[in-house]
Tab-separated table of C-alpha atoms and ligand atoms in Angstrom:
chain	number	residue	atom	x	y	z
A	1	UNK	CA	214.435	106.367	95.492
A	2	UNK	CA	214.997	104.803	98.908
A	3	UNK	CA	213.682	101.249	99.107
A	4	UNK	CA	211.120	100.199	101.683
A	5	UNK	CA	213.630	98.256	103.723
A	6	UNK	CA	215.719	101.364	104.190
A	7	UNK	CA	212.618	103.465	104.954
A	8	UNK	CA	211.538	100.944	107.593
A	9	UNK	CA	214.974	100.906	109.208
A	10	UNK	CA	214.973	104.696	109.233
A	11	UNK	CA	211.607	104.764	111.035
A	12	UNK	CA	213.026	102.563	113.784
A	13	UNK	CA	216.101	104.761	114.079
A	14	UNK	CA	214.011	107.969	114.121
A	15	UNK	CA	211.673	106.603	116.813
A	16	UNK	CA	214.607	105.365	118.922
A	17	UNK	CA	214.869	107.329	122.168
A	18	UNK	CA	218.083	105.572	123.173
A	19	UNK	CA	217.210	102.201	124.715
A	20	UNK	CA	213.505	102.269	123.919
A	21	UNK	CA	211.467	103.044	120.836
A	22	UNK	CA	208.380	105.240	120.553
A	23	UNK	CA	205.468	103.717	118.623
A	24	UNK	CA	205.394	107.051	116.764
A	25	UNK	CA	206.303	110.635	117.638
A	26	UNK	CA	203.485	112.827	118.978
A	27	UNK	CA	200.603	110.383	119.426
A	28	UNK	CA	202.520	107.873	121.585
A	29	UNK	CA	205.555	109.544	123.192
A	30	UNK	CA	206.590	106.709	125.595
A	31	UNK	CA	207.537	103.036	125.608
A	32	UNK	CA	204.528	100.796	124.967
A	33	UNK	CA	204.810	97.161	125.961
A	34	UNK	CA	203.805	95.154	122.896
A	35	UNK	CA	204.970	97.841	120.475
A	36	UNK	CA	208.373	97.516	122.102
A	37	UNK	CA	208.502	93.746	121.542
A	38	UNK	CA	207.807	94.299	117.841
A	39	UNK	CA	210.487	97.006	117.797
A	40	UNK	CA	213.038	94.634	119.363
A	41	UNK	CA	212.366	92.107	116.587
A	42	UNK	CA	212.537	94.788	113.876
A	43	UNK	CA	215.873	96.073	115.153
A	44	UNK	CA	217.228	92.536	115.282
A	45	UNK	CA	216.931	92.328	111.486
A	46	UNK	CA	219.745	94.905	111.149
A	47	UNK	CA	221.086	95.826	114.613
A	48	UNK	CA	220.664	92.874	117.022
A	49	UNK	CA	222.470	94.599	119.858
A	50	UNK	CA	219.860	97.384	119.798
A	51	UNK	CA	217.107	94.748	119.601
A	52	UNK	CA	218.224	93.097	122.868
A	53	UNK	CA	218.526	96.497	124.543
A	54	UNK	CA	214.873	97.202	123.725
A	55	UNK	CA	213.711	94.120	125.652
A	56	UNK	CA	216.065	94.871	128.534
A	57	UNK	CA	214.668	98.398	128.841
A	58	UNK	CA	211.122	97.022	128.860
A	59	UNK	CA	212.052	94.715	131.757
A	60	UNK	CA	213.247	97.744	133.753
A	61	UNK	CA	209.624	98.768	134.207
A	62	UNK	CA	208.613	95.479	135.878
A	63	UNK	CA	206.700	95.843	139.137
A	64	UNK	CA	207.507	93.884	142.278
A	65	UNK	CA	204.452	91.678	141.721
A	66	UNK	CA	205.789	90.665	138.273
A	67	UNK	CA	203.555	92.858	136.121
A	68	UNK	CA	205.177	94.595	133.155
A	69	UNK	CA	203.124	97.720	132.443
A	70	UNK	CA	201.571	98.672	129.153
A	71	UNK	CA	203.223	102.127	129.139
A	72	UNK	CA	206.529	103.100	130.735
A	73	UNK	CA	206.839	106.865	131.142
A	74	UNK	CA	210.603	107.276	130.886
A	75	UNK	CA	210.453	111.056	130.413
A	76	UNK	CA	207.470	113.360	130.984
A	77	UNK	CA	205.671	114.465	127.804
A	78	UNK	CA	202.729	116.870	127.996
A	79	UNK	CA	201.562	115.745	124.532
A	80	UNK	CA	199.997	112.559	125.951
A	81	UNK	CA	196.976	111.965	128.163
A	82	UNK	CA	196.588	110.125	130.552
A	83	UNK	CA	200.163	110.503	131.774
A	84	UNK	CA	202.029	109.320	134.895
A	85	UNK	CA	200.202	111.693	137.267
A	86	UNK	CA	196.860	110.145	136.287
A	87	UNK	CA	197.984	106.500	136.340
A	88	UNK	CA	200.065	106.637	139.525
A	89	UNK	CA	201.697	103.284	138.777
A	90	UNK	CA	203.800	101.815	141.580
A	91	UNK	CA	206.705	100.332	139.621
A	92	UNK	CA	210.383	101.331	139.660
A	93	UNK	CA	209.764	103.743	136.753
A	94	UNK	CA	206.547	105.811	136.396
A	95	UNK	CA	204.102	103.678	134.440
A	96	UNK	CA	200.516	102.764	133.735
A	97	UNK	CA	198.825	100.256	136.071
A	98	UNK	CA	197.746	97.614	133.556
A	99	UNK	CA	199.602	95.273	131.211
A	100	UNK	CA	199.293	94.416	127.513
A	101	UNK	CA	199.327	91.299	125.280
A	102	UNK	CA	202.432	89.344	126.332
A	103	UNK	CA	204.194	88.899	123.005
A	104	UNK	CA	207.722	89.655	124.294
A	105	UNK	CA	208.702	86.019	125.000
A	106	UNK	CA	207.674	84.998	121.493
A	107	UNK	CA	209.698	87.776	119.921
A	108	UNK	CA	212.631	86.899	122.140
A	109	UNK	CA	212.487	83.331	120.810
A	110	UNK	CA	212.600	84.677	117.253
A	111	UNK	CA	215.465	87.001	118.117
A	112	UNK	CA	217.439	84.133	119.568
A	113	UNK	CA	217.072	82.206	116.309
A	114	UNK	CA	218.085	85.260	114.294
A	115	UNK	CA	220.978	86.124	116.611
A	116	UNK	CA	222.162	83.117	118.675
A	117	UNK	CA	225.032	85.212	120.060
A	118	UNK	CA	222.424	87.043	122.155
A	119	UNK	CA	221.856	83.964	124.338
A	120	UNK	CA	223.414	85.405	127.507
A	121	UNK	CA	221.086	88.393	127.283
A	122	UNK	CA	218.102	86.122	126.649
A	123	UNK	CA	219.003	84.039	129.701
A	124	UNK	CA	218.978	87.162	131.858
A	125	UNK	CA	215.574	88.282	130.520
A	126	UNK	CA	213.934	84.834	130.758
A	127	UNK	CA	213.167	84.797	134.537
A	128	UNK	CA	211.602	88.256	134.302
A	129	UNK	CA	209.292	87.095	131.537
A	130	UNK	CA	208.394	84.059	133.611
A	131	UNK	CA	207.400	86.246	136.576
A	132	UNK	CA	205.310	88.383	134.271
A	133	UNK	CA	203.517	85.317	132.867
A	134	UNK	CA	202.957	84.074	136.423
A	135	UNK	CA	201.279	87.400	137.224
A	136	UNK	CA	198.728	86.794	134.445
A	137	UNK	CA	198.125	83.261	135.728
A	138	UNK	CA	197.641	84.552	139.300
A	139	UNK	CA	195.436	87.556	138.603
A	140	UNK	CA	193.760	87.377	135.243
A	141	UNK	CA	192.140	83.948	134.758
A	142	UNK	CA	188.477	83.152	134.252
A	143	UNK	CA	187.867	79.427	133.616
A	144	UNK	CA	191.453	79.258	132.357
A	145	UNK	CA	191.014	82.093	129.829
A	146	UNK	CA	192.908	85.361	130.327
A	147	UNK	CA	190.863	88.441	131.257
A	148	UNK	CA	191.500	92.103	130.650
A	149	UNK	CA	190.631	94.652	133.321
A	150	UNK	CA	190.716	97.645	130.968
A	151	UNK	CA	190.125	97.755	127.179
A	152	UNK	CA	193.678	99.126	126.787
A	153	UNK	CA	195.056	95.963	128.376
A	154	UNK	CA	193.911	93.925	125.357
A	155	UNK	CA	195.638	96.372	123.012
A	156	UNK	CA	192.361	96.408	121.020
A	157	UNK	CA	191.206	99.588	122.720
A	158	UNK	CA	187.781	100.319	121.254
A	159	UNK	CA	186.970	96.876	119.818
A	160	UNK	CA	183.202	96.180	119.744
A	161	UNK	CA	183.950	93.265	122.091
A	162	UNK	CA	183.839	95.634	125.021
A	163	UNK	CA	180.620	97.535	124.196
A	164	UNK	CA	178.316	95.674	126.568
A	165	UNK	CA	180.860	95.790	129.368
A	166	UNK	CA	181.562	99.493	128.818
A	167	UNK	CA	177.825	100.273	128.917
A	168	UNK	CA	177.730	98.903	132.457
A	169	UNK	CA	180.273	101.491	133.654
A	170	UNK	CA	178.953	104.703	135.158
A	171	UNK	CA	181.423	107.450	134.275
A	172	UNK	CA	179.262	110.436	135.287
A	173	UNK	CA	181.762	111.502	137.931
A	174	UNK	CA	184.911	111.115	135.827
A	175	UNK	CA	185.596	114.876	135.923
A	176	UNK	CA	187.111	117.244	133.361
A	177	UNK	CA	190.112	116.230	131.280
A	178	UNK	CA	191.685	117.122	127.937
A	179	UNK	CA	192.402	114.428	125.417
A	180	UNK	CA	195.621	114.756	123.429
A	181	UNK	CA	195.215	111.938	120.915
A	182	UNK	CA	192.692	113.879	118.817
A	183	UNK	CA	195.140	116.767	118.427
A	184	UNK	CA	197.521	114.347	116.651
A	185	UNK	CA	195.047	112.244	114.641
A	186	UNK	CA	191.638	112.779	112.975
A	187	UNK	CA	189.002	112.109	115.695
A	188	UNK	CA	187.087	109.902	113.215
A	189	UNK	CA	189.980	107.438	113.444
A	190	UNK	CA	190.040	107.397	117.266
A	191	UNK	CA	187.776	106.181	120.096
A	192	UNK	CA	184.843	108.413	121.066
A	193	UNK	CA	184.436	110.616	124.179
A	194	UNK	CA	181.998	108.035	125.564
A	195	UNK	CA	184.836	105.479	125.370
A	196	UNK	CA	187.411	107.849	126.858
A	197	UNK	CA	185.208	108.717	129.847
A	198	UNK	CA	185.110	105.015	130.674
A	199	UNK	CA	188.824	104.461	130.000
A	200	UNK	CA	189.639	107.206	132.500
A	201	UNK	CA	187.031	106.014	135.007
A	202	UNK	CA	188.671	102.556	134.996
A	203	UNK	CA	192.061	104.165	135.641
A	204	UNK	CA	190.561	106.068	138.586
A	205	UNK	CA	189.180	102.799	139.976
A	206	UNK	CA	192.636	101.182	139.775
A	207	UNK	CA	194.274	104.178	141.445
A	208	UNK	CA	191.668	104.101	144.247
A	209	UNK	CA	193.096	100.736	145.420
A	210	UNK	CA	196.717	101.570	144.510
A	211	UNK	CA	196.589	98.891	141.798
A	212	UNK	CA	196.247	96.131	144.410
A	213	UNK	CA	195.104	93.191	142.268
A	214	UNK	CA	193.189	91.458	145.038
A	215	UNK	CA	191.158	94.583	145.765
A	216	UNK	CA	190.662	95.271	142.057
A	217	UNK	CA	189.158	91.818	141.599
A	218	UNK	CA	186.398	92.822	143.987
A	219	UNK	CA	185.569	96.276	142.601
A	220	UNK	CA	186.461	96.423	138.912
A	221	UNK	CA	183.264	96.518	136.809
A	222	UNK	CA	185.299	95.580	133.719
A	223	UNK	CA	186.596	92.031	133.595
A	224	UNK	CA	186.445	90.326	130.218
A	225	UNK	CA	187.987	87.025	129.127
A	226	UNK	CA	189.669	87.809	125.840
A	227	UNK	CA	190.986	85.705	122.942
A	228	UNK	CA	193.867	88.150	122.243
A	229	UNK	CA	195.285	87.736	125.736
A	230	UNK	CA	194.551	84.032	126.008
A	231	UNK	CA	196.148	83.160	122.671
A	232	UNK	CA	199.177	85.427	123.015
A	233	UNK	CA	199.920	84.156	126.538
A	234	UNK	CA	199.489	80.549	125.428
A	235	UNK	CA	201.927	81.090	122.571
A	236	UNK	CA	204.323	83.027	124.789
A	237	UNK	CA	204.341	80.205	127.332
A	238	UNK	CA	205.144	77.656	124.632
A	239	UNK	CA	208.089	79.825	123.546
A	240	UNK	CA	209.173	80.442	127.139
A	241	UNK	CA	209.053	76.689	127.793
A	242	UNK	CA	211.242	75.860	124.783
A	243	UNK	CA	213.806	78.503	125.750
A	244	UNK	CA	213.709	77.433	129.406
A	245	UNK	CA	214.486	73.823	128.474
A	246	UNK	CA	217.416	74.996	126.396
A	247	UNK	CA	218.675	77.140	129.296
A	248	UNK	CA	218.302	74.296	131.818
A	249	UNK	CA	215.615	76.143	133.823
A	250	UNK	CA	212.811	74.564	135.866
A	251	UNK	CA	209.800	74.676	133.547
A	252	UNK	CA	207.275	72.446	135.324
A	253	UNK	CA	204.954	75.319	136.225
A	254	UNK	CA	205.033	76.584	132.618
A	255	UNK	CA	203.857	73.151	131.461
A	256	UNK	CA	200.896	73.475	133.845
A	257	UNK	CA	200.124	76.999	132.627
A	258	UNK	CA	199.971	75.740	129.042
A	259	UNK	CA	197.432	73.045	129.957
A	260	UNK	CA	195.326	75.571	131.858
A	261	UNK	CA	195.343	78.034	128.962
A	262	UNK	CA	194.520	75.353	126.391
A	263	UNK	CA	191.428	74.539	128.448
A	264	UNK	CA	190.673	78.236	128.850
A	265	UNK	CA	190.915	78.856	125.110
A	266	UNK	CA	188.290	76.191	124.492
A	267	UNK	CA	185.884	78.002	126.831
A	268	UNK	CA	186.055	81.018	124.468
A	269	UNK	CA	184.725	79.064	121.495
A	270	UNK	CA	181.304	80.419	120.573
A	271	UNK	CA	179.410	78.290	118.040
A	272	UNK	CA	176.938	81.106	117.455
A	273	UNK	CA	179.605	83.203	115.696
A	274	UNK	CA	181.843	80.358	114.489
A	275	UNK	CA	184.786	81.868	116.319
A	276	UNK	CA	186.609	82.524	119.560
A	277	UNK	CA	184.734	85.236	121.393
A	278	UNK	CA	185.259	87.474	124.408
A	279	UNK	CA	183.214	86.721	127.535
A	280	UNK	CA	182.073	88.989	130.338
A	281	UNK	CA	183.621	87.344	133.392
A	282	UNK	CA	181.032	88.957	135.676
A	283	UNK	CA	178.002	87.514	133.867
A	284	UNK	CA	179.531	84.551	132.034
A	285	UNK	CA	177.927	85.805	128.797
A	286	UNK	CA	179.645	85.842	125.419
A	287	UNK	CA	179.837	89.181	123.639
A	288	UNK	CA	179.012	87.665	120.232
A	289	UNK	CA	181.746	89.570	118.353
A	290	UNK	CA	183.672	88.090	115.433
A	291	UNK	CA	187.042	89.818	115.200
A	292	UNK	CA	190.575	89.132	114.013
A	293	UNK	CA	191.366	87.956	117.575
A	294	UNK	CA	189.604	84.649	116.821
A	295	UNK	CA	192.222	84.000	114.142
A	296	UNK	CA	195.025	84.044	116.717
A	297	UNK	CA	194.212	80.395	117.569
A	298	UNK	CA	196.758	79.182	114.991
A	299	UNK	CA	199.430	81.465	116.419
A	300	UNK	CA	198.684	79.856	119.789
A	301	UNK	CA	199.331	76.407	118.308
A	302	UNK	CA	195.655	75.421	118.128
A	303	UNK	CA	194.908	74.187	114.623
A	304	UNK	CA	191.149	74.576	114.723
A	305	UNK	CA	189.274	73.848	111.492
A	306	UNK	CA	186.079	75.201	113.082
A	307	UNK	CA	187.558	78.721	113.128
A	308	UNK	CA	188.543	78.853	109.459
A	309	UNK	CA	185.270	79.482	107.541
A	310	UNK	CA	184.406	82.705	109.399
A	311	UNK	CA	187.947	84.029	109.020
A	312	UNK	CA	187.980	83.152	105.310
A	313	UNK	CA	184.701	85.038	104.920
A	314	UNK	CA	186.240	88.077	106.664
A	315	UNK	CA	189.196	87.893	104.300
A	316	UNK	CA	186.879	87.716	101.297
A	317	UNK	CA	184.970	90.749	102.546
A	318	UNK	CA	188.124	92.918	102.643
A	319	UNK	CA	190.764	93.787	100.043
A	320	UNK	CA	193.763	94.407	102.284
A	321	UNK	CA	194.294	91.719	104.865
A	322	UNK	CA	192.165	90.785	107.815
A	323	UNK	CA	189.816	93.476	109.117
A	324	UNK	CA	189.821	93.905	112.881
A	325	UNK	CA	186.043	93.506	112.967
A	326	UNK	CA	183.795	91.499	110.666
A	327	UNK	CA	183.078	93.801	107.660
A	328	UNK	CA	179.625	92.232	107.368
A	329	UNK	CA	178.650	93.115	110.944
A	330	UNK	CA	176.526	96.076	112.049
A	331	UNK	CA	178.732	98.843	113.389
A	332	UNK	CA	181.777	97.996	111.242
A	333	UNK	CA	183.773	101.241	110.755
A	334	UNK	CA	186.648	100.947	108.262
A	335	UNK	CA	188.885	103.649	109.729
A	336	UNK	CA	187.966	103.802	113.426
A	337	UNK	CA	190.881	102.133	115.206
A	338	UNK	CA	189.845	98.603	116.326
A	339	UNK	CA	186.335	98.676	114.856
A	340	UNK	CA	187.312	97.687	111.321
A	341	UNK	CA	190.796	98.686	110.098
A	342	UNK	CA	193.424	96.204	108.958
A	343	UNK	CA	196.396	96.172	111.356
A	344	UNK	CA	199.750	94.890	110.077
A	345	UNK	CA	200.713	93.647	113.542
A	346	UNK	CA	197.611	91.480	113.825
A	347	UNK	CA	198.010	90.382	110.219
A	348	UNK	CA	201.515	89.238	111.115
A	349	UNK	CA	200.477	87.312	114.240
A	350	UNK	CA	197.588	85.666	112.401
A	351	UNK	CA	199.395	85.079	109.094
A	352	UNK	CA	202.570	83.655	110.621
A	353	UNK	CA	200.500	81.419	112.918
A	354	UNK	CA	198.471	80.115	109.975
A	355	UNK	CA	201.660	79.425	108.004
A	356	UNK	CA	203.071	77.422	110.934
A	357	UNK	CA	199.897	75.324	110.993
A	358	UNK	CA	199.832	74.743	107.221
A	359	UNK	CA	196.871	77.055	106.429
A	360	UNK	CA	198.885	78.201	103.450
A	361	UNK	CA	196.424	79.913	101.122
A	362	UNK	CA	195.031	82.263	103.769
A	363	UNK	CA	198.501	82.841	105.256
A	364	UNK	CA	199.984	83.781	101.871
A	365	UNK	CA	197.117	86.088	101.118
A	366	UNK	CA	197.374	87.925	104.430
A	367	UNK	CA	201.099	88.375	103.994
A	368	UNK	CA	200.848	89.604	100.405
A	369	UNK	CA	197.993	91.994	101.295
A	370	UNK	CA	199.988	93.370	104.213
A	371	UNK	CA	203.001	93.951	101.985
A	372	UNK	CA	200.805	95.808	99.485
A	373	UNK	CA	199.512	98.104	102.208
A	374	UNK	CA	203.030	99.301	102.941
A	375	UNK	CA	204.145	99.369	99.300
A	376	UNK	CA	201.174	101.517	98.339
A	377	UNK	CA	200.706	103.628	101.465
A	378	UNK	CA	203.790	103.585	103.659
A	379	UNK	CA	204.087	102.642	107.323
A	380	UNK	CA	200.849	103.708	108.996
A	381	UNK	CA	199.457	102.519	112.318
A	382	UNK	CA	196.482	100.841	110.562
A	383	UNK	CA	194.665	100.995	107.219
A	384	UNK	CA	191.203	101.014	105.681
A	385	UNK	CA	190.734	97.307	104.794
A	386	UNK	CA	188.725	98.141	101.661
A	387	UNK	CA	190.826	100.914	100.095
A	388	UNK	CA	194.192	100.473	101.824
A	389	UNK	CA	194.173	104.162	102.812
A	390	UNK	CA	196.502	104.818	105.758
A	391	UNK	CA	194.921	105.742	109.112
A	392	UNK	CA	195.940	106.650	112.664
A	393	UNK	CA	199.562	107.597	113.321
A	394	UNK	CA	202.219	107.657	110.576
A	395	UNK	CA	205.837	106.411	110.412
A	396	UNK	CA	204.882	103.675	112.824
A	397	UNK	CA	207.473	101.511	114.547
A	398	UNK	CA	205.659	98.185	114.663
A	399	UNK	CA	204.435	98.485	111.083
A	400	UNK	CA	208.044	99.044	109.981
A	401	UNK	CA	209.093	96.016	112.070
A	402	UNK	CA	206.439	93.852	110.403
A	403	UNK	CA	207.849	94.865	107.011
A	404	UNK	CA	211.421	94.060	108.001
A	405	UNK	CA	210.690	90.776	109.744
A	406	UNK	CA	207.868	89.350	107.644
A	407	UNK	CA	205.811	91.214	105.039
A	408	UNK	CA	208.790	92.574	103.113
A	409	UNK	CA	210.894	89.500	103.686
A	410	UNK	CA	209.890	87.837	100.411
A	411	UNK	CA	212.301	87.869	97.455
A	412	UNK	CA	209.645	88.716	94.866
A	413	UNK	CA	208.253	91.549	97.039
A	414	UNK	CA	211.667	92.890	97.874
A	415	UNK	CA	212.397	93.494	94.191
A	416	UNK	CA	209.069	95.269	93.756
A	417	UNK	CA	209.800	97.429	96.776
A	418	UNK	CA	213.073	98.860	95.495
B	1	LIG	C1	196.168	105.136	123.554
B	1	LIG	O1	196.548	106.103	124.221
B	1	LIG	O2	195.390	105.230	122.605
B	1	LIG	C2	196.725	103.841	123.829
B	1	LIG	O3	196.269	102.879	122.939
B	1	LIG	C3	196.520	103.409	125.227
B	1	LIG	O4	197.333	102.315	125.374
């Protein structure tokens, strides 16, 4: 029997398109931004050269304004909608017009520790990451917190966070289109048509101004300050700063960005839910949603005792890691994408952040639960947090990377996995 480490490595190799890695065949046939950063880290555990190449390929999609898109369409694939003709991105390679949680700098810092010989490649990537982070600081802030302009930008596509904001979007004139995701995966595990109409409407709005950020600011009905983005960018800036100092770069603006984002993170604290919440930037109102994004504060270097009780209660209410949405809340759906399932990638970001901040019991539990998911049910995109049943796409790149770099990287687990 092949052990889980070898299975995980094989998934990365099978999803490798030569320079970039698909999240999974069929459902996601291109390079996705944050998936790719996880892939780079996963490869570095056994093939560091290929890991660095992954980040370099991601940088190739960078737009002139600094933005690194959430999807880079290297080769046309009719199995995915919306493709390059719908997005009409204006980068050097066909792409989407929005970004995604900026975790690449943080994975690059890890890769540099794992493979110091990659320093010359890291030095070449560093300024590109800095320009990308500057783009967020220029175009996405609300009171110092980072906004998303499309639910897909947060990576948490159909999270309940966005419900109020989505309801305010009129998508009556979105036109006819054919979804492809539901031909690859059970529709019960995917966003609804109501969601998709609004996802596509927001793309049409971006295209109508040729993705000009200044114009978008004025017309986009969807602008939500989000803990996922705020915490990942804060962490990424800390990592970028440390690498920049080592490389002898000018880091004074990164120091300022960190202060701004620390202040912005505090504006997302919502006492009413005992957690960090998303906020509609148009109305200033909190959305009142307790999700796993609140637990990213530790990953961002904010050791906040206020946030712990609600996260511990969410952990108690699930059997396999941290659910993406509070299992006790109305509307919790255990297998519908970001409305309940346990996601290994979020479990990793949360669990590793907690471990760094000394929240050991919860960190150990999240890591052990995440390992069990893969030991019992393979490398799925996400899992039912009560039963551990796999959901979404299979043979998933970032889940395999989380096994190689973290969940499976425990001596006692490794024996059990053989
Ligand atoms: C999708 O197609 O579901 C993606 O999550 C968009 O990024």
